[in-house]
mmCIF file of C-alpha atoms in Angstrom:
data_model
loop_
_atom_site.group_PDB
_atom_site.id
_atom_site.type_symbol
_atom_site.label_atom_id
_atom_site.label_comp_id
_atom_site.label_asym_id
_atom_site.label_seq_id
_atom_site.Cartn_x
_atom_site.Cartn_y
_atom_site.Cartn_z
ATOM 1 C CA MET A 1 13.627 -11.173 -16.359
ATOM 2 C CA LYS A 2 10.759 -13.619 -16.903
ATOM 3 C CA LEU A 3 7.812 -13.007 -14.602
ATOM 4 C CA ASP A 4 5.294 -15.540 -13.388
ATOM 5 C CA PRO A 5 1.945 -15.142 -15.216
ATOM 6 C CA PHE A 6 0.176 -13.541 -12.223
ATOM 7 C CA THR A 7 2.863 -10.902 -11.654
ATOM 8 C CA ASP A 8 3.081 -10.269 -15.389
ATOM 9 C CA ALA A 9 -0.692 -9.666 -15.497
ATOM 10 C CA LEU A 10 -0.399 -7.167 -12.623
ATOM 11 C CA VAL A 11 2.424 -5.323 -14.387
ATOM 12 C CA ARG A 12 0.253 -5.083 -17.500
ATOM 13 C CA LEU A 13 -2.664 -3.904 -15.355
ATOM 14 C CA VAL A 14 -0.776 -0.995 -13.758
ATOM 15 C CA HIS A 15 0.206 0.141 -17.253
ATOM 16 C CA CYS A 16 -3.520 0.758 -17.809
ATOM 17 C CA TYR A 17 -3.520 3.349 -14.978
ATOM 18 C CA ILE A 18 -0.111 5.029 -15.189
ATOM 19 C CA PRO A 19 1.198 6.565 -18.427
ATOM 20 C CA PRO A 20 4.515 4.978 -19.421
ATOM 21 C CA GLY A 21 7.664 7.033 -19.839
ATOM 22 C CA LEU A 22 6.305 10.280 -18.395
ATOM 23 C CA GLU A 23 7.220 12.278 -15.299
ATOM 24 C CA THR A 24 4.265 13.624 -13.324
ATOM 25 C CA TYR A 25 5.211 17.241 -14.120
ATOM 26 C CA ASP A 26 4.874 16.583 -17.860
ATOM 27 C CA PRO A 27 1.494 18.009 -19.023
ATOM 28 C CA ARG A 28 0.931 14.844 -21.051
ATOM 29 C CA TYR A 29 0.838 12.843 -17.795
ATOM 30 C CA ASN A 30 -2.474 14.341 -16.610
ATOM 31 C CA GLU A 31 -3.873 14.366 -20.131
ATOM 32 C CA SER A 32 -3.167 10.695 -20.733
ATOM 33 C CA GLU A 33 -5.864 8.049 -21.042
ATOM 34 C CA GLU A 34 -4.185 6.107 -18.214
ATOM 35 C CA TYR A 35 -4.275 9.051 -15.805
ATOM 36 C CA GLN A 36 -7.911 9.763 -16.664
ATOM 37 C CA ARG A 37 -8.765 6.096 -16.005
ATOM 38 C CA LEU A 38 -7.016 6.244 -12.615
ATOM 39 C CA THR A 39 -8.801 9.480 -11.731
ATOM 40 C CA ARG A 40 -12.175 7.862 -12.461
ATOM 41 C CA LEU A 41 -11.233 4.908 -10.255
ATOM 42 C CA LEU A 42 -10.149 7.195 -7.409
ATOM 43 C CA LEU A 43 -13.360 9.212 -7.711
ATOM 44 C CA ALA A 44 -15.397 6.009 -7.512
ATOM 45 C CA ASN A 45 -13.495 5.026 -4.344
ATOM 46 C CA GLN A 46 -13.592 8.369 -2.515
ATOM 47 C CA GLN A 47 -15.928 7.012 0.136
ATOM 48 C CA PRO A 48 -14.902 3.845 1.981
ATOM 49 C CA SER A 49 -16.858 0.863 0.696
ATOM 50 C CA PRO A 50 -19.089 -1.107 3.076
ATOM 51 C CA THR A 51 -16.650 -4.001 2.613
ATOM 52 C CA TRP A 52 -13.689 -1.888 3.746
ATOM 53 C CA LYS A 53 -15.668 -0.470 6.681
ATOM 54 C CA GLY A 54 -16.637 -4.006 7.726
ATOM 55 C CA PHE A 55 -13.037 -5.148 7.448
ATOM 56 C CA THR A 56 -11.713 -2.281 9.582
ATOM 57 C CA ARG A 57 -14.380 -3.005 12.223
ATOM 58 C CA LYS A 58 -13.174 -6.609 12.338
ATOM 59 C CA VAL A 59 -9.576 -5.408 12.707
ATOM 60 C CA VAL A 60 -10.580 -3.244 15.687
ATOM 61 C CA GLU A 61 -12.339 -6.247 17.283
ATOM 62 C CA ALA A 62 -9.423 -8.604 16.584
ATOM 63 C CA PHE A 63 -6.785 -6.249 18.044
ATOM 64 C CA PRO A 64 -8.407 -4.691 21.142
ATOM 65 C CA ASP A 65 -5.091 -3.710 22.768
ATOM 66 C CA CYS A 66 -3.670 -2.045 19.671
ATOM 67 C CA TYR A 67 -3.943 1.363 18.080
ATOM 68 C CA ILE A 68 -5.753 1.047 14.715
ATOM 69 C CA TRP A 69 -5.414 3.787 12.135
ATOM 70 C CA ASP A 70 -7.239 3.776 8.791
ATOM 71 C CA ALA A 71 -4.598 5.756 6.897
ATOM 72 C CA THR A 72 -6.415 5.704 3.547
ATOM 73 C CA VAL A 73 -6.167 9.053 1.749
ATOM 74 C CA PRO A 74 -8.995 9.282 -0.821
ATOM 75 C CA MET A 75 -7.997 10.612 -4.257
ATOM 76 C CA HIS A 76 -4.327 10.149 -3.369
ATOM 77 C CA GLU A 77 -3.376 6.605 -4.310
ATOM 78 C CA PRO A 78 -5.238 3.483 -5.491
ATOM 79 C CA CYS A 79 -5.301 1.625 -2.199
ATOM 80 C CA ASN A 80 -6.791 1.396 1.241
ATOM 81 C CA ILE A 81 -4.394 1.404 4.173
ATOM 82 C CA VAL A 82 -4.776 0.371 7.788
ATOM 83 C CA ARG A 83 -1.985 0.423 10.361
ATOM 84 C CA VAL A 84 -2.178 -1.892 13.381
ATOM 85 C CA SER A 85 0.240 -1.040 16.176
ATOM 86 C CA LEU A 86 2.013 -3.663 18.172
ATOM 87 C CA PRO A 87 0.737 -3.942 21.779
ATOM 88 C CA GLY A 88 1.915 -1.235 24.129
ATOM 89 C CA PHE A 89 1.746 1.689 21.721
ATOM 90 C CA VAL A 90 0.879 4.997 23.375
ATOM 91 C CA GLU A 91 -0.388 7.798 21.144
ATOM 92 C CA GLY A 92 2.232 10.534 20.949
ATOM 93 C CA ALA A 93 5.053 8.194 21.992
ATOM 94 C CA PRO A 94 8.320 8.458 20.038
ATOM 95 C CA LEU A 95 8.156 4.769 19.006
ATOM 96 C CA TYR A 96 5.521 3.372 16.643
ATOM 97 C CA ASP A 97 5.821 -0.268 15.557
ATOM 98 C CA SER A 98 3.020 -1.593 13.384
ATOM 99 C CA VAL A 99 1.928 -3.996 10.698
ATOM 100 C CA VAL A 100 0.470 -2.187 7.711
ATOM 101 C CA VAL A 101 -2.245 -3.547 5.418
ATOM 102 C CA LEU A 102 -2.342 -2.320 1.822
ATOM 103 C CA ARG A 103 -5.452 -3.275 -0.176
ATOM 104 C CA SER A 104 -5.320 -2.431 -3.865
ATOM 105 C CA GLN A 105 -8.261 -0.783 -5.598
ATOM 106 C CA LEU A 106 -6.874 -1.930 -8.959
ATOM 107 C CA ALA A 107 -6.932 -5.697 -8.357
ATOM 108 C CA PRO A 108 -8.030 -8.111 -5.599
ATOM 109 C CA VAL A 109 -4.556 -8.221 -4.061
ATOM 110 C CA TYR A 110 -3.016 -7.036 -0.819
ATOM 111 C CA ALA A 111 0.337 -6.580 0.859
ATOM 112 C CA LEU A 112 1.504 -6.499 4.461
ATOM 113 C CA TYR A 113 4.641 -4.872 5.756
ATOM 114 C CA ALA A 114 6.291 -4.370 9.118
ATOM 115 C CA SER A 115 6.983 -0.768 10.089
ATOM 116 C CA HIS A 116 9.287 0.572 12.794
ATOM 117 C CA HIS A 117 9.178 4.320 13.303
ATOM 118 C CA GLU A 118 11.165 6.233 15.908
ATOM 119 C CA ASP A 119 11.111 9.981 16.396
ATOM 120 C CA ARG A 120 14.046 11.197 14.330
ATOM 121 C CA SER A 121 14.349 14.411 16.316
ATOM 122 C CA ALA A 122 15.410 12.219 19.260
ATOM 123 C CA GLY A 123 17.960 10.353 17.114
ATOM 124 C CA GLY A 124 15.681 7.418 16.319
ATOM 125 C CA ASN A 125 15.713 5.358 13.163
ATOM 126 C CA SER A 126 12.905 4.053 11.007
ATOM 127 C CA TRP A 127 12.510 1.134 8.629
ATOM 128 C CA TRP A 128 9.883 -0.941 6.874
ATOM 129 C CA ARG A 129 10.047 -4.372 5.271
ATOM 130 C CA PHE A 130 7.983 -6.982 3.539
ATOM 131 C CA ALA A 131 8.176 -10.612 4.700
ATOM 132 C CA PRO A 132 9.938 -12.204 6.418
ATOM 133 C CA PHE A 133 8.847 -10.100 9.384
ATOM 134 C CA PRO A 134 10.845 -9.770 12.608
ATOM 135 C CA PRO A 135 9.569 -12.229 15.253
ATOM 136 C CA GLU A 136 7.696 -9.611 17.309
ATOM 137 C CA TYR A 137 5.557 -8.709 14.244
ATOM 138 C CA GLN A 138 4.712 -12.239 13.122
ATOM 139 C CA ALA A 139 1.614 -12.844 15.272
ATOM 140 C CA HIS A 140 0.029 -9.644 13.879
ATOM 141 C CA GLU A 141 1.064 -10.650 10.377
ATOM 142 C CA ALA A 142 -0.581 -14.076 10.596
ATOM 143 C CA LYS A 143 -3.767 -12.750 12.194
ATOM 144 C CA LEU A 144 -4.140 -9.922 9.646
ATOM 145 C CA ALA A 145 -3.455 -12.205 6.676
ATOM 146 C CA ALA A 146 -6.131 -14.647 7.856
ATOM 147 C CA LEU A 147 -8.593 -11.793 8.453
ATOM 148 C CA ILE A 148 -8.009 -10.239 5.026
ATOM 149 C CA GLU A 149 -8.346 -13.516 3.189
ATOM 150 C CA SER A 150 -11.470 -14.613 5.070
ATOM 151 C CA THR A 151 -13.172 -11.202 4.917
ATOM 152 C CA LEU A 152 -12.040 -9.744 1.590
ATOM 153 C CA GLY A 153 -10.932 -12.832 -0.317
ATOM 154 C CA PHE A 154 -7.879 -10.987 -1.658
ATOM 155 C CA THR A 155 -4.556 -12.629 -2.577
ATOM 156 C CA ARG A 156 -1.357 -11.674 -0.772
ATOM 157 C CA LEU A 157 1.518 -10.712 -3.018
ATOM 158 C CA SER A 158 4.962 -12.125 -2.356
ATOM 159 C CA PRO A 159 7.900 -9.804 -1.670
ATOM 160 C CA GLU A 160 9.324 -10.831 -5.041
ATOM 161 C CA ALA A 161 6.149 -9.729 -6.843
ATOM 162 C CA LEU A 162 5.925 -6.501 -4.834
ATOM 163 C CA LEU A 163 9.518 -5.585 -5.642
ATOM 164 C CA THR A 164 9.200 -6.331 -9.376
ATOM 165 C CA PRO A 165 10.660 -3.314 -11.214
ATOM 166 C CA VAL A 166 8.321 -1.257 -13.363
ATOM 167 C CA PRO A 167 10.928 1.286 -14.517
ATOM 168 C CA ASP A 168 8.849 2.946 -17.231
ATOM 169 C CA LEU A 169 6.165 4.104 -14.763
ATOM 170 C CA LYS A 170 6.034 7.021 -12.320
ATOM 171 C CA PRO A 171 3.138 6.799 -9.811
ATOM 172 C CA ARG A 172 1.180 10.044 -9.463
ATOM 173 C CA VAL A 173 2.359 10.511 -5.847
ATOM 174 C CA GLY A 174 5.658 9.908 -4.117
ATOM 175 C CA HIS A 175 9.191 11.089 -4.564
ATOM 176 C CA HIS A 176 10.709 8.330 -6.671
ATOM 177 C CA PRO A 177 11.994 9.481 -10.057
ATOM 178 C CA LEU A 178 11.042 7.738 -13.264
ATOM 179 C CA GLY A 179 12.962 4.460 -13.403
ATOM 180 C CA GLU A 180 12.683 3.517 -9.709
ATOM 181 C CA ALA A 181 9.089 2.262 -9.425
ATOM 182 C CA VAL A 182 8.293 -1.256 -8.318
ATOM 183 C CA LEU A 183 4.954 -3.029 -8.535
ATOM 184 C CA ALA A 184 4.099 -2.157 -4.888
ATOM 185 C CA HIS A 185 4.387 1.558 -5.713
ATOM 186 C CA CYS A 186 2.000 1.232 -8.637
ATOM 187 C CA LEU A 187 -0.618 -1.093 -7.106
ATOM 188 C CA PHE A 188 -0.616 0.551 -3.679
ATOM 189 C CA THR A 189 1.577 3.499 -2.734
ATOM 190 C CA PRO A 190 5.166 4.676 -3.118
ATOM 191 C CA GLU A 191 4.949 6.152 0.383
ATOM 192 C CA LEU A 192 5.854 3.224 2.628
ATOM 193 C CA TRP A 193 6.879 4.115 6.186
#
């Protein structure tokens, strides 16, 4: 498969941070130059940057009737995450619909996805998807995309780029075996929900 030059550059970039052909339980994984480089990056990004703090403040202002959750987990994965609920969310409710922002720490790129989460103990189902979003998510999508691009200046990745296979890489977190990674897992997180 021939990739566009931008996606190809991102695939080459993630190879600088994840050792190819190794499972995370292999001792060589943590000893690799790539893993050490990623660890240094994560250490440098342990504290939220002023830019990220400013962005999340703007999200709170732009979505006053929504639940906003900065779900970034420092030292876990190379991205910042913020979840913006659709209007009407009540904390503790069995239904949680949101648009999720993923901002990479590896490159000036971002992704958005729609998330529907129902309490499984009550028989609910859950799903997530990149664009095209269901109609009820599209206003949030457009507003967040405009906010990210005007505040951070990052480029949104297409679903095709995000789902580009990177089968020789295994991100340091997540439950996907070697051979199943896509670019979104490597630039952001394999834990989409």
